[in-house]
mmCIF file of C-alpha atoms in Angstrom:
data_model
loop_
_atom_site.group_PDB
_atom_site.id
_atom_site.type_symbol
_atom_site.label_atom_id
_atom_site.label_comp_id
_atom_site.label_asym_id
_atom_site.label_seq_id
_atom_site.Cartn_x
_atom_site.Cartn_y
_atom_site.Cartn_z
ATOM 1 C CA UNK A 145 2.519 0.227 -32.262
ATOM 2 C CA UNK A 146 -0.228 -1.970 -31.194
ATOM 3 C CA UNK A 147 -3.129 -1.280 -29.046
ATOM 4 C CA UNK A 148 -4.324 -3.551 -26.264
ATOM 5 C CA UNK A 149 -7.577 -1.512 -25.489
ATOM 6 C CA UNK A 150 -10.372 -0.300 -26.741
ATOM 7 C CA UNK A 151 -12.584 2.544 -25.985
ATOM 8 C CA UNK A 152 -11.970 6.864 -27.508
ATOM 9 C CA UNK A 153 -8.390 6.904 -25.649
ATOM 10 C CA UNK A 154 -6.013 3.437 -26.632
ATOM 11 C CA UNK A 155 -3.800 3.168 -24.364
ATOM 12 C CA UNK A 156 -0.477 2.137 -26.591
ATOM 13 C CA UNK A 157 1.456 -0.939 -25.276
ATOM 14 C CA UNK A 158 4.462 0.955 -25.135
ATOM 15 C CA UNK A 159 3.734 3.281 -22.923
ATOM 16 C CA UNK A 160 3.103 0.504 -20.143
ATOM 17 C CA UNK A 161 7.186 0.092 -20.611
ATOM 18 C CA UNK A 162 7.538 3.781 -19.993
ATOM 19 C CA UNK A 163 5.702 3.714 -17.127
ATOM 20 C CA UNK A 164 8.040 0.967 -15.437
ATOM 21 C CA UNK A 165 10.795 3.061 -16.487
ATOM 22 C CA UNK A 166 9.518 6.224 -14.728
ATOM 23 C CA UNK A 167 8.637 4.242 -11.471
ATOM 24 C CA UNK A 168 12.185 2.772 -11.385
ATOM 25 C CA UNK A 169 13.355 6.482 -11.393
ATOM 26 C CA UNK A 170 10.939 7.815 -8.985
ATOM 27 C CA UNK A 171 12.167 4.755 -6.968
ATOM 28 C CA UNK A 172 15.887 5.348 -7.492
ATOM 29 C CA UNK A 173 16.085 9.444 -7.194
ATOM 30 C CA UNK A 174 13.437 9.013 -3.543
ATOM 31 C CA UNK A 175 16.132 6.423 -2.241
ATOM 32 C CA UNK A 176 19.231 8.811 -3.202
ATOM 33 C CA UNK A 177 17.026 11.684 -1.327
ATOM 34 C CA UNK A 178 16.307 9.421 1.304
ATOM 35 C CA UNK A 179 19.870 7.982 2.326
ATOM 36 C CA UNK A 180 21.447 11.484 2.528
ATOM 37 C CA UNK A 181 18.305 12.590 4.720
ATOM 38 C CA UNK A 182 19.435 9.451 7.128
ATOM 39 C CA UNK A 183 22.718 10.717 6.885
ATOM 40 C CA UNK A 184 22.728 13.942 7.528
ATOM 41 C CA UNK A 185 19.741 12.976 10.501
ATOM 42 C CA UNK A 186 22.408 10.647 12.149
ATOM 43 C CA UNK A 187 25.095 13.108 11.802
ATOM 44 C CA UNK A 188 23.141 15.640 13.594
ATOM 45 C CA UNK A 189 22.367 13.100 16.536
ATOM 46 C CA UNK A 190 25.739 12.159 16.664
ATOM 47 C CA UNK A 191 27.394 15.733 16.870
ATOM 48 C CA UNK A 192 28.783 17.415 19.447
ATOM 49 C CA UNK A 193 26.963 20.191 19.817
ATOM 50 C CA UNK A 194 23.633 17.821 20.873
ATOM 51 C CA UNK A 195 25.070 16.536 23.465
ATOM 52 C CA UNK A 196 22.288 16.797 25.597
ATOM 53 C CA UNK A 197 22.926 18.587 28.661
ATOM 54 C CA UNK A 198 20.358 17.370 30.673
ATOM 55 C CA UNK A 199 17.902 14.881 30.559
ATOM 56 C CA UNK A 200 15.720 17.545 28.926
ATOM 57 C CA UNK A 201 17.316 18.166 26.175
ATOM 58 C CA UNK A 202 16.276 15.281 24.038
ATOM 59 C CA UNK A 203 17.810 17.051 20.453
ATOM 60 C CA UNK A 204 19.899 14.243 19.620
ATOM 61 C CA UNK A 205 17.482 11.296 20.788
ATOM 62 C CA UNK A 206 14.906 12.766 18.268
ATOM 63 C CA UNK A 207 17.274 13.259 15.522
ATOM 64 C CA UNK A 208 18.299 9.644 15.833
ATOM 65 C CA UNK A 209 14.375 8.862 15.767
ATOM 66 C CA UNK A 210 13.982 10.832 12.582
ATOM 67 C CA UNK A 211 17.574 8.792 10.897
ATOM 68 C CA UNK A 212 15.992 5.548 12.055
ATOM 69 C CA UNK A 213 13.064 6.606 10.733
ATOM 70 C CA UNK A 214 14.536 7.553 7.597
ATOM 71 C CA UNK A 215 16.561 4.258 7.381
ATOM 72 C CA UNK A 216 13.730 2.352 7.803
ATOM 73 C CA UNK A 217 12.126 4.155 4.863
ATOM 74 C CA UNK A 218 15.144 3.643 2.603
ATOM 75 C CA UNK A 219 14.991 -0.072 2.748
ATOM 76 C CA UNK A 220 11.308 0.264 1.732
ATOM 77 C CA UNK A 221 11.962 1.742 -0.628
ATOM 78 C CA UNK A 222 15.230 0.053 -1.663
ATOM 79 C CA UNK A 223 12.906 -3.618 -2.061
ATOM 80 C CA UNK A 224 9.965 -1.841 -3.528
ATOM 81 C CA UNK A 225 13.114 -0.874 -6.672
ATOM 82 C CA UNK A 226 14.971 -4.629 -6.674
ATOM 83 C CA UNK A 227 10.562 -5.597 -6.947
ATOM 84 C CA UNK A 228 10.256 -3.376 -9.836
ATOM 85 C CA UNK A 229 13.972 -3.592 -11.425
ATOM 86 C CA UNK A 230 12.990 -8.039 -11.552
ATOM 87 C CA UNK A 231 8.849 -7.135 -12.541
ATOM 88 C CA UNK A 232 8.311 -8.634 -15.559
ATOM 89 C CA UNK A 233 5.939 -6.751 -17.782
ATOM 90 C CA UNK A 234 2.977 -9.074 -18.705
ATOM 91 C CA UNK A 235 0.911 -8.341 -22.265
ATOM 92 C CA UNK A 236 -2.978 -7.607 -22.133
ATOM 93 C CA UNK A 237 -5.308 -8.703 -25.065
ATOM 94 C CA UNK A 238 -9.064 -7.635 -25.222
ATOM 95 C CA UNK A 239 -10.569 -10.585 -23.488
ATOM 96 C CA UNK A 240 -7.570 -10.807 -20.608
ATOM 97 C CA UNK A 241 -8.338 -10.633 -17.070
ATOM 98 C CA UNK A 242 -6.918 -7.991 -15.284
ATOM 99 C CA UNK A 243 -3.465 -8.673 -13.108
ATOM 100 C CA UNK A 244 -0.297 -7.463 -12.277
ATOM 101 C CA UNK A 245 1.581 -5.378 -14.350
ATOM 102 C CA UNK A 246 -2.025 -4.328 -15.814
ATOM 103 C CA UNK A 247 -1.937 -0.475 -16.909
ATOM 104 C CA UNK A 248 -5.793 -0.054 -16.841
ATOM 105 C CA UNK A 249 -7.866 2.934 -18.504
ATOM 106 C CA UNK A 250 -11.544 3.547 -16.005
ATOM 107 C CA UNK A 251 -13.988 5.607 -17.157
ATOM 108 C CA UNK A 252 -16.571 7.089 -14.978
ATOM 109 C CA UNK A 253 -19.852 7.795 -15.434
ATOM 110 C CA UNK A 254 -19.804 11.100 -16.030
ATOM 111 C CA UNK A 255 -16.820 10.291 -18.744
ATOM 112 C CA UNK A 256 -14.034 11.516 -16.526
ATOM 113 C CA UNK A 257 -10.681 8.546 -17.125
ATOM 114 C CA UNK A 258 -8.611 7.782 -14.791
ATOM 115 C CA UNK A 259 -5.574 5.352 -15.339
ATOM 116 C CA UNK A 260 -4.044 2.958 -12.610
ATOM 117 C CA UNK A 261 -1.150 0.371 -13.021
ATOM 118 C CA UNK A 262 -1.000 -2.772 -10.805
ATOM 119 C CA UNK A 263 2.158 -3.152 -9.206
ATOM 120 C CA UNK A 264 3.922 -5.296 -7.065
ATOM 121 C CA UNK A 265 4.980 -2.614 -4.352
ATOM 122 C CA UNK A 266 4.246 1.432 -3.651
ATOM 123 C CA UNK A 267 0.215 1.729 -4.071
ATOM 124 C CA UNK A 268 -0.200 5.629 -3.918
ATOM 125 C CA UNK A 269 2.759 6.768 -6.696
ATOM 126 C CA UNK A 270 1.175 9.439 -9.081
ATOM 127 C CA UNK A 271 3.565 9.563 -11.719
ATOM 128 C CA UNK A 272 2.952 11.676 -15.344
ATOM 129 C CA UNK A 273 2.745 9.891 -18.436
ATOM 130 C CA UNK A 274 2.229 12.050 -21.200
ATOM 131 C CA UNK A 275 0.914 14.581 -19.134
ATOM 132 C CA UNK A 276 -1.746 12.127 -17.818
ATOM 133 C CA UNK A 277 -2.014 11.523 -14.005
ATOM 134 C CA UNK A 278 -1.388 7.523 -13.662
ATOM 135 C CA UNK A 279 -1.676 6.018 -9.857
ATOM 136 C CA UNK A 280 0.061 3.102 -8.993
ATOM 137 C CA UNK A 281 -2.070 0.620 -7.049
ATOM 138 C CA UNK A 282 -1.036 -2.575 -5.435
ATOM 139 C CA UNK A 283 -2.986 -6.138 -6.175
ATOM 140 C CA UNK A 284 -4.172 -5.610 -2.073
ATOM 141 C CA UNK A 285 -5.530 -2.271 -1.961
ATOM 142 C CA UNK A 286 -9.242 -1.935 -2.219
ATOM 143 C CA UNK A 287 -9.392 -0.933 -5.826
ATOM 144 C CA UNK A 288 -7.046 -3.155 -6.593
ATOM 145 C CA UNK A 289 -8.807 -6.317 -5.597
ATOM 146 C CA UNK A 290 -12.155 -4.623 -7.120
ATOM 147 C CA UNK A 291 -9.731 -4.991 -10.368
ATOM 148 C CA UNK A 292 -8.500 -7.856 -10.220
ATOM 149 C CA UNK A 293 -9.668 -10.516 -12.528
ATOM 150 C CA UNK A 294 -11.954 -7.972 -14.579
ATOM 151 C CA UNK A 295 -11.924 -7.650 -17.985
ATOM 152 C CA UNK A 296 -12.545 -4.784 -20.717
ATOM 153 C CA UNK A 297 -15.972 -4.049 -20.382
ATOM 154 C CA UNK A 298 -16.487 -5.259 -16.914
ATOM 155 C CA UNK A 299 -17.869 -2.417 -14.788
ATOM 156 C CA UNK A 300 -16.651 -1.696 -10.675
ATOM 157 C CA UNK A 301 -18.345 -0.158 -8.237
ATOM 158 C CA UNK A 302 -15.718 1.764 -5.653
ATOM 159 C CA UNK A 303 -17.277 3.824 -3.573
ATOM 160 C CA UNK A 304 -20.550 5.303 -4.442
ATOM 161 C CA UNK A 305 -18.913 5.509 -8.016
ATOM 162 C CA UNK A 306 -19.306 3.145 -11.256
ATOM 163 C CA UNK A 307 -16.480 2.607 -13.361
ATOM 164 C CA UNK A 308 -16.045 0.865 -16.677
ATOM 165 C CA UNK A 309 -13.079 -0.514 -17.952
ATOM 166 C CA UNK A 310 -12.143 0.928 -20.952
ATOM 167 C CA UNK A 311 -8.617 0.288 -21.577
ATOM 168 C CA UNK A 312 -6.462 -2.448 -20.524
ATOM 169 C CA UNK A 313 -2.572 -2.725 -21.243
#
């Protein structure tokens, strides 16, 4: 295996693959969960025993505000997947500029690493890699477009904290 990174933790190119592989699951089990939720939210507004009986009893207007809800969820969901199932992985050498599909090691300054992957779609993901925490972030999110065309080395202020780039994949 070949490392892409430098710094005390590598970050193995392989694991950037196994990364896209566990988002495309997240992806595909939360849009299973999230079409029977919108099912079973629109069966419940549609049954007969919320019937509303006066113009009070709003149980089945809200349950059909929770299935649209829902729905509208699922197809977020549903093109954040077809984004990931098409995302072609891109490679990272040592003197690359950071982009998407970059799986990027930060080190603070008091030595604490986080890891982030830039992805097309669903900034906020924590998914476990080899029992490291790795956060999806999307190219438009504030540390995202601190990130963005960086390279190892480079350091980025976010916050009132300092980061260095220590690993880039």
């Amino acid at each position: 295996m070949t490392t892409t990174s430098t710094g005390r933790f590598p970050i193995v190119a392989n694991k950037k693959k196994q990364l896209h592989r566990l988002i495309i699951d997240r992806l595909t089990n939360d849009l299973d969960t999230l079409m029977k939720a919108a099912k079973a939210a629109h069966e419940a507004a549609i049954h007969e025993e919320n019937i509303p009986d006066n113009k009070y009893d709003t149980l089945s207007l809200e349950a059909s505000y929770v299935a649209q809800g829902q729905a509208n969820r699922a197809q977020e969901v549903k093109r954040a997947l077809q984004a990931y199932r098409s995302l072609s992985l891109q490679p990272f050498d040592a003197s690359a500029e950071i982009r998407l599909t970059a799986l990027v090691t930060l080190e603070g300054d008091d030595g604490a690493q986080r890891t982030v992957f830039i992805g097309p779609q669903e900034g906020g993901l924590k998914l476990l890699l080899d029992g490291e925490e790795v956060l999806v972030i999307t190219a438009s999110s504030p540390m995202g477009r601190e990130l963005i065309g960086k390279s190892l080395g480079d350091t980025v202020e976010m916050g009132r904290a300092s980061y260095e780039i220590v690993g880039l994949c």
